[in-house]
């Protein structure tokens, strides 16, 4: 029997907003503690908190969720956070964990197997100055936790200092800031936690300073450990135009680093004395990525001298590198994208991977057998996979014949089709960052639209990571130009080839992608509407209002501070609001420290009195990135309602979004 004919966008779907919201997020921050693998995992239905999950390595035992609500394992260092926990196995007493609790940002010690189920106990004090004290990227060393300390010294987001610090495990610093030892001075604005050599005699870490971002230039610092102190710290690799993304020690004490000194993030062996770096696998591929958060890990050394690596163009795959021969063997399996988190135990490697048919899950590769299997966070398909979209990774040509990478998700439904003479509506998704990228993996937020007959195309516009430094540098001082042009070029190409309806094109984006979506409405009449989500909308205001990490990001994205007033008038959607004529919905978290609500409010003020239909939906208690299930439900349904109204689609399964203007 032929599938029924229904207009694009009107198809029924079992993937509703509640389902998409309930499965949002992914496992992060893997680590091994004795015979177990641990990770953090989201709980959207529990106010968006993250918990710790553990599973034994050697048997098929169940996953065990530690730390019931309201415990929330998440750091706020630089607002984006970083590795929030560390652990060690004790021969008689079981694992000892330390973690950051989001609500108060204190470090806690936790002994999950202690008799009677001992509650976590605080290790660090509470501070009421500005953003207080924050901690990230910890490692256990003797009777201390060595980690990044972020300390606010005043009320402004930039009133902050960061150092490496040592926190006593005995709890003596829980009420006494002076009991925290500072291992470094605060001459460097940003950095990662320390990586301690296997013999305990050296520590290595990364630093960088304003106005650079960590993908512009970082330094690998190395120091000797003398007793409990770091002695003679010095830079052995990196600089203003070389971005070192990670540092790692092998079991034999060799220093490894991931650097883009050759134009691509590749793995290097670094001489500790001379700083001479030898490329272990010279390829035009990325073995690293943007260091948005301390604790990200693209390489991990195995005890036998091999190195687990994540590598590729665009998306990353897991491989095992022989650093002596340069031979690289990839793991077998269906996974097409891996997140920058790796852990090792003996011959086993653990990572977080996904594919177009599976969401992110914890995967184990046994290098002794070559066998890979899912060991955690695996969810059975919540609906028939026949409703999942089939992405097509493509390369388009933009202005000046520059290549633009994108993933096209056509409308897809097992039991519906549209009339042969109808073209589908499409939504261009501009990713955040903007120094980031999106891989082609299962995302129920995308399937929510494609299963209803609305196509999606995710654009890795110029400036995205995953394609080498030159591709990344295309956006330098061109934000609001190159990203807008590249998204438009892809949309026009889909329309010109008969894939998309040119009259029913939309654009959506969050954070930096929200900037691109709003700037696109002001720059072109190509789009019928837009979904703009916790966006940057005013360059000058963003530079003054955002958090410390990105307070000088605009220098590289737009231009030096002295040019910002002019550039803001030329590119900011707030300044160009008179050119916005297409309907839009603006979705904003009211507790967002990265893109504060003031950005959205200025655009709304600039649109006041104009007859452009638009809606503003604000969410109390949400920050930068929606985490609560109820928020994501309303956001998705609001977005779909906008498209339905603008594209002329009849849908009775979502509340009608009230558009004003």
XYZ file of C-alpha atoms in Angstrom:
661
model
C 0.000 0.000 0.000
C 1.326 3.418 -0.962
C 2.148 5.837 1.841
C -0.508 8.530 2.325
C 0.185 11.929 0.797
C 0.305 14.792 3.263
C 1.883 18.247 2.967
C 5.410 18.671 4.247
C 5.419 19.829 7.841
C 2.034 18.264 8.648
C 3.174 14.673 9.144
C 2.312 13.018 12.468
C 5.312 11.908 14.533
C 5.901 9.831 17.673
C 8.917 12.041 18.438
C 7.297 14.728 20.541
C 9.038 17.541 22.396
C 8.862 15.695 25.732
C 10.682 12.709 24.272
C 13.379 14.861 22.670
C 13.856 16.772 25.920
C 14.034 13.669 28.091
C 16.944 12.284 26.068
C 18.856 15.542 25.660
C 22.505 15.711 26.696
C 25.231 13.094 26.716
C 27.722 11.372 28.994
C 30.844 13.417 29.741
C 34.129 13.315 31.630
C 35.025 9.633 31.643
C 37.519 8.259 34.124
C 38.577 4.921 35.539
C 38.808 4.267 39.267
C 40.256 0.856 40.084
C 38.133 -1.781 38.345
C 35.385 0.664 37.384
C 34.656 3.261 34.720
C 32.877 6.448 35.889
C 31.291 9.356 34.026
C 28.842 12.222 34.466
C 25.383 11.950 32.950
C 22.521 14.451 32.491
C 19.147 14.246 34.173
C 16.849 16.679 32.274
C 13.809 15.601 34.293
C 15.598 16.373 37.578
C 15.999 20.114 37.003
C 18.784 19.484 34.493
C 21.346 18.288 37.023
C 24.286 15.979 36.224
C 25.060 12.905 38.283
C 27.920 10.427 38.556
C 27.497 6.942 37.097
C 29.781 3.933 37.644
C 30.127 0.468 36.157
C 32.539 -2.375 36.782
C 34.907 -3.031 33.897
C 35.392 -6.772 34.237
C 31.796 -7.999 34.309
C 28.403 -7.215 32.866
C 27.125 -5.596 36.031
C 24.588 -2.781 35.919
C 25.257 0.928 35.776
C 24.968 2.458 39.230
C 23.892 6.063 39.636
C 25.666 7.731 42.538
C 24.644 10.975 44.206
C 20.860 11.363 44.210
C 19.185 14.739 43.651
C 19.878 17.505 44.401
C 23.612 16.731 43.994
C 24.760 18.222 40.689
C 28.265 17.348 39.472
C 29.202 20.389 37.410
C 31.813 23.131 37.605
C 31.319 26.793 36.701
C 34.961 27.666 36.057
C 34.914 30.244 33.209
C 31.119 29.629 33.260
C 31.448 26.699 30.816
C 32.919 24.470 33.507
C 35.416 21.693 33.015
C 36.306 18.295 34.399
C 34.341 18.304 37.700
C 35.578 15.152 39.414
C 38.521 12.867 40.094
C 38.870 9.538 41.835
C 41.312 6.966 43.157
C 40.983 3.389 44.356
C 42.082 2.620 47.916
C 43.068 -0.995 48.635
C 40.867 -1.443 51.698
C 38.305 1.324 51.616
C 37.168 1.363 47.976
C 37.021 4.458 45.770
C 37.564 8.005 46.965
C 35.919 10.626 44.774
C 36.165 14.399 44.788
C 33.648 16.457 42.832
C 32.301 19.973 42.359
C 28.675 20.570 43.367
C 27.048 23.096 41.044
C 24.838 24.870 43.584
C 27.654 26.145 45.834
C 30.708 25.333 43.674
C 32.479 23.700 46.606
C 34.697 20.668 46.228
C 33.383 17.620 48.089
C 34.945 14.288 49.029
C 32.789 11.205 48.607
C 33.362 7.604 49.668
C 30.544 5.681 47.958
C 31.405 2.293 49.459
C 31.950 3.497 53.016
C 29.871 1.683 55.659
C 26.500 3.307 56.053
C 26.735 5.232 52.785
C 28.632 8.254 54.010
C 27.397 11.634 52.720
C 29.773 13.856 50.713
C 31.783 16.186 52.920
C 32.971 19.665 51.855
C 36.642 20.324 51.218
C 36.532 24.012 50.261
C 34.895 27.108 51.745
C 32.066 29.258 50.466
C 32.924 32.745 49.235
C 30.404 35.544 48.753
C 32.691 37.818 46.702
C 31.449 38.079 43.113
C 31.191 34.581 41.675
C 32.969 33.111 44.700
C 35.476 30.266 44.558
C 35.291 27.719 41.763
C 37.272 24.569 41.019
C 37.901 22.353 37.990
C 40.135 19.727 36.400
C 41.200 18.023 39.648
C 43.748 15.275 40.233
C 44.385 13.443 43.508
C 47.949 13.598 44.820
C 48.738 12.211 48.245
C 46.589 13.978 50.808
C 45.606 16.803 48.444
C 43.559 17.648 45.376
C 45.511 19.639 42.766
C 43.267 21.606 40.442
C 42.342 24.940 38.864
C 41.131 27.559 41.330
C 39.068 30.452 39.995
C 38.646 33.210 42.563
C 36.521 36.309 42.120
C 37.922 39.465 43.654
C 35.032 41.834 42.904
C 31.509 42.054 41.492
C 32.383 42.339 37.783
C 32.679 39.199 35.608
C 36.297 40.100 34.873
C 37.256 40.635 38.527
C 38.840 37.216 38.706
C 42.145 35.425 39.111
C 43.090 31.808 38.340
C 45.878 29.656 39.746
C 46.755 26.033 40.278
C 45.925 25.151 43.856
C 46.212 22.282 46.335
C 43.200 21.485 48.519
C 43.717 19.240 51.577
C 41.588 16.101 51.650
C 41.236 16.226 55.424
C 38.622 18.989 55.198
C 40.752 21.617 56.927
C 40.019 24.123 54.150
C 36.242 23.648 54.322
C 35.934 26.803 56.432
C 39.408 28.251 55.934
C 40.511 29.695 52.578
C 44.067 30.087 53.902
C 44.413 26.292 54.119
C 44.319 26.128 50.292
C 47.876 26.262 48.949
C 48.500 28.124 45.700
C 50.934 26.253 43.481
C 51.380 28.981 40.840
C 51.013 32.737 40.664
C 48.203 34.346 38.697
C 50.274 35.867 35.890
C 48.376 33.746 33.342
C 44.694 34.470 32.964
C 43.518 30.971 32.017
C 44.750 27.410 32.257
C 44.098 23.733 32.719
C 44.732 21.563 35.727
C 48.104 19.845 36.164
C 49.086 16.548 34.558
C 51.525 14.783 36.879
C 54.212 12.521 35.446
C 54.109 8.811 36.398
C 57.171 9.177 38.633
C 55.562 12.145 40.395
C 58.527 14.428 39.676
C 57.031 16.769 37.049
C 53.771 18.537 36.308
C 52.608 19.905 32.960
C 49.656 22.168 32.182
C 48.424 24.690 29.604
C 47.978 28.470 29.939
C 46.883 31.409 27.799
C 46.052 35.077 28.198
C 43.787 37.792 26.868
C 43.115 38.593 24.062
C 43.864 35.078 22.809
C 41.401 32.249 22.947
C 42.803 28.745 23.497
C 42.560 27.894 19.783
C 44.595 31.006 18.931
C 47.641 30.322 21.084
C 48.473 28.501 24.309
C 51.648 27.579 26.164
C 52.631 24.216 27.605
C 54.147 24.844 31.027
C 56.414 22.325 32.754
C 57.676 22.355 36.332
C 59.497 20.039 38.696
C 57.694 18.834 41.801
C 59.861 19.346 44.866
C 58.058 18.029 47.912
C 54.674 19.745 47.675
C 55.769 22.651 45.456
C 56.057 23.366 41.743
C 59.599 24.564 41.030
C 60.966 26.373 37.992
C 57.863 26.522 35.766
C 58.765 27.261 32.143
C 57.198 27.179 28.705
C 58.380 24.272 26.561
C 55.910 24.478 23.660
C 53.353 26.820 22.143
C 53.020 30.568 21.916
C 50.802 33.337 20.533
C 50.245 31.574 17.184
C 50.437 27.930 18.233
C 47.492 26.330 19.984
C 48.381 23.368 22.182
C 45.066 21.646 22.964
C 46.214 18.909 25.363
C 49.208 17.592 27.268
C 49.614 13.945 28.296
C 52.237 11.678 29.876
C 52.991 8.156 28.728
C 53.513 5.379 31.256
C 57.254 5.668 30.602
C 57.332 9.401 31.357
C 57.396 10.749 27.788
C 55.654 14.080 27.354
C 53.016 14.201 24.610
C 51.111 17.214 23.326
C 48.495 18.009 20.696
C 49.557 21.107 18.741
C 48.433 22.868 15.558
C 51.911 24.190 14.720
C 51.631 22.486 11.300
C 48.167 23.861 10.529
C 46.344 20.848 11.970
C 46.081 19.587 15.533
C 48.482 16.611 15.476
C 50.125 14.583 18.296
C 53.734 15.406 19.169
C 56.459 13.962 21.367
C 58.025 16.842 23.294
C 61.551 16.883 24.675
C 61.292 18.123 28.252
C 64.648 19.877 28.150
C 64.800 21.465 24.698
C 61.121 21.679 23.792
C 61.850 19.964 20.469
C 58.588 18.513 19.166
C 58.353 15.498 16.834
C 55.075 14.923 14.986
C 53.991 11.338 15.672
C 51.346 11.176 12.938
C 51.613 13.979 10.364
C 48.201 14.192 8.724
C 45.823 16.847 7.496
C 43.443 15.735 10.198
C 42.528 17.030 13.609
C 43.722 15.074 16.648
C 42.452 17.858 18.900
C 39.886 20.607 19.066
C 38.876 23.836 20.769
C 39.719 23.831 24.469
C 36.480 25.379 25.639
C 36.771 23.638 29.022
C 39.753 22.338 31.009
C 39.855 18.565 31.144
C 38.962 17.739 27.539
C 40.960 14.785 26.262
C 41.628 13.782 22.647
C 44.579 11.457 23.351
C 45.272 8.978 26.153
C 48.373 6.846 26.653
C 48.042 3.105 27.267
C 50.408 1.219 29.605
C 52.028 -0.660 26.687
C 53.143 2.543 24.949
C 50.325 2.800 22.417
C 48.220 5.957 22.363
C 44.458 6.209 21.979
C 43.606 9.125 19.685
C 40.510 10.831 18.356
C 41.149 12.038 14.815
C 39.549 13.008 11.518
C 38.236 15.858 9.413
C 34.977 17.246 10.690
C 33.979 14.283 12.830
C 36.440 12.294 14.935
C 36.898 8.529 15.102
C 38.782 6.491 17.685
C 42.141 5.068 16.673
C 45.150 3.450 18.320
C 48.500 5.023 17.413
C 51.914 3.390 17.620
C 54.060 6.462 18.421
C 57.238 4.744 17.231
C 56.096 3.626 13.774
C 53.294 6.137 13.221
C 50.880 3.300 12.403
C 47.276 4.164 13.189
C 44.473 1.589 13.406
C 40.870 2.720 13.822
C 38.321 0.998 16.028
C 35.673 -1.048 14.279
C 32.047 -0.226 14.897
C 29.143 1.947 13.765
C 30.247 5.102 15.607
C 31.023 8.123 13.429
C 31.699 10.828 16.025
C 33.532 10.788 19.368
C 33.499 13.419 22.076
C 36.796 14.705 23.596
C 36.799 12.458 26.632
C 38.918 9.309 26.921
C 39.888 6.984 29.747
C 42.199 3.980 29.861
C 42.412 0.869 32.020
C 44.989 -1.739 30.985
C 44.263 -2.677 27.389
C 40.820 -1.054 27.458
C 39.954 2.395 26.116
C 36.732 4.191 27.025
C 35.096 6.983 25.050
C 31.757 8.629 24.273
C 30.545 8.056 20.728
C 27.470 8.348 18.511
C 26.303 7.654 14.976
C 23.410 8.731 12.744
C 21.428 5.817 14.226
C 22.515 6.034 17.862
C 22.862 8.811 20.409
C 26.005 9.313 22.492
C 26.914 6.281 24.613
C 29.918 5.012 26.557
C 31.995 2.654 24.401
C 34.786 0.285 25.403
C 37.518 -0.816 22.980
C 39.726 -3.708 24.095
C 42.983 -3.255 22.187
C 44.001 -6.845 22.973
C 41.101 -8.253 20.953
C 39.974 -5.332 18.814
C 36.465 -5.823 20.162
C 34.327 -2.740 20.834
C 31.090 -2.685 22.789
C 28.694 -0.295 24.480
C 29.105 -0.345 28.258
C 27.103 2.645 29.437
C 24.420 5.269 28.828
C 22.859 3.132 26.122
C 19.170 3.802 25.696
C 16.904 1.505 23.765
C 15.354 3.219 20.785
C 12.470 5.260 22.210
C 10.656 5.068 18.855
C 10.955 3.045 15.696
C 14.319 4.022 14.129
C 12.479 4.289 10.824
C 11.583 7.802 11.989
C 15.236 8.842 12.324
C 16.659 11.092 9.602
C 19.421 9.990 7.262
C 22.094 12.727 7.160
C 24.036 13.502 4.022
C 27.454 15.093 4.577
C 28.118 17.468 1.717
C 30.463 20.225 0.607
C 29.025 23.365 -0.964
C 30.696 26.304 -2.686
C 30.322 29.771 -1.273
C 31.640 33.207 -2.251
C 35.049 33.080 -3.958
C 34.468 29.328 -4.486
C 35.344 28.590 -0.875
C 34.271 25.204 0.433
C 31.522 25.013 3.041
C 30.890 21.802 4.961
C 27.348 20.868 5.943
C 25.107 17.965 6.952
C 21.734 17.764 5.206
C 18.828 16.032 6.967
C 15.935 15.648 4.480
C 12.400 15.156 5.774
C 11.928 11.486 6.601
C 8.905 9.418 7.639
C 8.235 5.701 7.178
C 4.537 6.126 6.440
C 4.089 9.584 4.922
C 5.124 11.352 1.765
C 4.334 14.693 0.170
C 2.914 15.372 -3.261
C 5.450 15.020 -6.049
C 5.175 18.694 -6.969
C 5.743 20.005 -3.423
C 9.171 21.043 -2.117
C 9.860 20.797 1.603
C 10.592 23.667 3.975
C 14.130 23.684 5.366
C 15.716 25.195 8.458
C 19.387 26.172 8.411
C 21.008 25.399 11.765
C 23.991 27.598 12.648
C 26.038 26.053 15.452
C 27.305 27.883 18.508
C 30.844 28.763 19.379
C 31.400 30.035 16.769
C 34.704 28.128 17.159
C 33.097 24.696 17.170
C 31.484 22.233 14.782
C 28.608 19.754 14.530
C 28.956 16.091 13.485
C 26.263 14.048 11.702
C 24.824 12.046 14.611
C 21.395 11.179 15.927
C 19.775 14.205 17.527
C 16.109 13.910 18.457
C 15.785 17.682 18.280
C 16.531 17.380 14.568
C 14.341 14.268 14.221
C 11.511 16.238 15.863
C 11.390 18.398 12.736
C 12.420 15.973 9.987
C 9.835 13.373 11.082
C 7.181 16.067 10.627
C 8.321 16.911 7.123
C 10.640 19.870 7.781
C 14.215 19.473 6.533
C 17.277 20.587 8.491
C 20.763 21.479 7.291
C 23.558 21.988 9.806
C 26.277 24.252 8.426
C 29.898 24.097 9.556
C 30.549 27.582 8.214
C 33.981 29.145 7.842
C 35.421 29.480 11.331
C 34.332 26.000 12.384
C 36.771 23.540 13.879
C 37.544 20.126 12.468
C 39.011 21.268 9.139
C 42.386 22.735 10.059
C 43.559 26.141 11.233
C 43.123 27.877 7.870
C 39.414 26.986 7.778
C 39.100 28.106 11.381
C 40.782 31.431 10.618
C 38.287 32.334 7.878
C 36.112 33.950 10.508
C 38.882 36.149 11.929
C 37.470 39.687 12.049
C 34.640 38.481 9.783
C 31.982 37.353 12.262
C 28.612 38.400 10.949
C 29.953 38.256 7.393
C 31.479 34.852 6.572
C 29.095 32.850 8.764
C 26.093 34.675 7.311
C 27.344 34.247 3.739
C 28.133 30.556 4.179
C 24.736 29.716 5.661
C 23.021 31.636 2.880
C 25.111 29.909 0.217
C 24.060 26.486 1.487
C 20.393 27.493 1.679
C 20.439 28.927 -1.824
C 22.168 25.823 -3.180
C 19.509 23.548 -1.677
C 16.799 25.706 -3.210
C 18.530 25.919 -6.608
C 18.912 22.131 -6.890
C 15.270 21.520 -6.006
C 15.884 20.097 -2.542
C 14.260 22.930 -0.560
C 11.360 25.282 -1.130
C 12.952 28.711 -1.654
C 9.857 30.409 -0.177
C 10.001 28.344 3.019
C 13.539 28.683 4.299
C 14.265 29.480 7.934
C 17.385 29.854 10.049
C 17.953 29.038 13.695
C 20.871 29.114 16.063
C 21.829 29.306 19.720
C 24.535 31.437 21.341
C 26.938 32.392 18.542
C 24.516 30.626 16.202
C 21.812 32.964 17.480
C 24.005 35.857 16.368
C 24.290 34.303 12.904
C 20.525 33.735 12.708
C 19.674 37.305 13.722
C 22.437 38.833 11.588
C 21.119 36.821 8.638
C 17.649 38.347 8.999
C 19.240 41.799 8.910
C 21.492 40.985 5.947
C 19.198 39.161 3.528
C 15.560 38.490 2.697
C 16.352 34.829 2.000
C 14.687 33.491 5.159
C 10.995 33.497 5.931
C 11.604 33.420 9.696
C 14.156 32.605 12.394
C 14.528 30.992 15.808
C 17.072 32.980 17.825
C 18.188 31.269 21.026
C 20.177 32.875 23.910
C 22.058 34.966 21.329
C 24.736 37.573 20.975
C 22.969 40.546 19.376
C 25.133 43.560 20.175
C 28.916 43.343 19.734
C 29.738 46.323 21.898
C 27.411 45.284 24.694
C 28.617 41.680 24.580
C 32.237 42.723 25.054
C 31.218 44.703 28.130
C 28.697 42.281 29.652
C 29.894 38.748 29.054
C 32.030 36.556 31.276
C 35.805 36.788 31.512
C 36.696 33.959 29.116
C 34.983 35.585 26.133
C 35.385 39.225 27.124
C 38.121 39.636 24.501
C 36.848 37.002 22.053
C 35.399 39.788 19.928
C 38.936 41.089 19.231
C 39.544 38.118 16.971
C 35.996 37.684 15.699
C 35.307 41.311 14.769
C 38.349 43.506 15.319
C 40.410 45.433 17.891
C 38.559 47.290 20.656
C 39.092 50.646 18.978
C 37.115 49.538 15.925
C 34.284 47.946 17.854
C 31.839 50.893 17.937
C 31.909 51.130 14.147
C 31.796 47.369 13.596
C 28.923 47.043 16.028
C 26.885 49.569 14.064
C 27.705 47.763 10.816
C 27.015 44.181 11.912
C 25.036 43.952 15.142
C 21.393 42.906 14.707
C 20.430 45.424 17.390
C 21.899 48.260 15.319
C 20.367 46.867 12.116
C 16.946 46.014 13.523
C 15.296 48.310 10.969
C 16.377 45.788 8.299
C 14.712 42.824 10.004
C 11.406 42.144 8.291
C 10.880 38.415 8.865
C 9.084 36.946 11.896
C 11.189 35.431 14.667
C 11.023 33.837 18.085
C 13.603 34.822 20.689
C 14.282 32.224 23.424
C 16.353 33.335 26.421
C 17.494 32.013 29.787
C 17.215 34.694 32.449
C 20.276 33.447 34.369
C 22.624 33.434 31.379
C 26.060 34.886 32.298
C 27.488 34.399 28.794
C 24.783 36.035 26.671
C 22.859 38.028 29.290
C 19.158 38.814 28.801
C 20.131 42.448 28.187
C 21.172 41.390 24.680
C 17.686 40.105 23.878
C 16.015 43.039 25.575
C 17.890 45.540 23.395
C 16.703 43.826 20.227
C 13.120 43.806 21.496
C 13.397 47.524 22.254
C 14.750 48.185 18.760
C 11.827 46.258 17.227
C 9.219 48.122 19.263
C 6.709 49.924 17.080
C 7.537 47.875 14.002
C 4.978 45.545 12.435
C 7.259 42.497 12.339
C 5.615 39.513 14.072
C 7.826 38.166 16.831
C 7.727 36.482 20.213
C 9.933 36.539 23.289
C 9.966 33.484 25.543
C 12.111 33.785 28.671
C 12.982 30.998 31.085
C 13.692 31.667 34.760
C 16.432 29.505 36.229
C 18.028 28.686 32.882
C 21.530 29.776 31.934
C 23.580 29.394 28.783
C 22.221 26.176 27.309
C 18.803 24.896 28.304
C 18.985 21.913 30.678
C 15.518 21.437 32.144
C 13.057 19.187 30.340
C 10.162 21.618 30.692
C 12.242 24.404 29.154
C 13.276 22.329 26.162
C 9.676 21.217 25.592
C 8.376 24.753 25.445
C 11.309 25.909 23.311
C 10.840 23.150 20.719
C 7.087 23.618 20.549
C 7.453 27.389 20.221
C 9.891 26.920 17.359
C 7.601 24.480 15.554
C 4.623 26.779 16.015
C 6.576 29.635 14.430
C 7.409 27.528 11.378
C 3.832 26.263 11.099
C 2.406 29.770 11.131
C 4.929 31.222 8.697
C 5.062 28.241 6.323
C 1.270 27.772 6.252
C 1.256 24.362 7.959
C -1.723 23.059 9.924
C -0.667 21.570 13.267
C -2.899 21.038 16.262
C -0.382 19.136 18.390
C 1.553 22.135 19.754
C 0.379 25.297 21.530
C 0.082 28.264 19.203
C 2.918 30.745 19.755
C 1.560 34.263 20.132
C 3.375 36.538 17.689
C 3.209 40.277 18.256
C 4.226 43.130 16.045
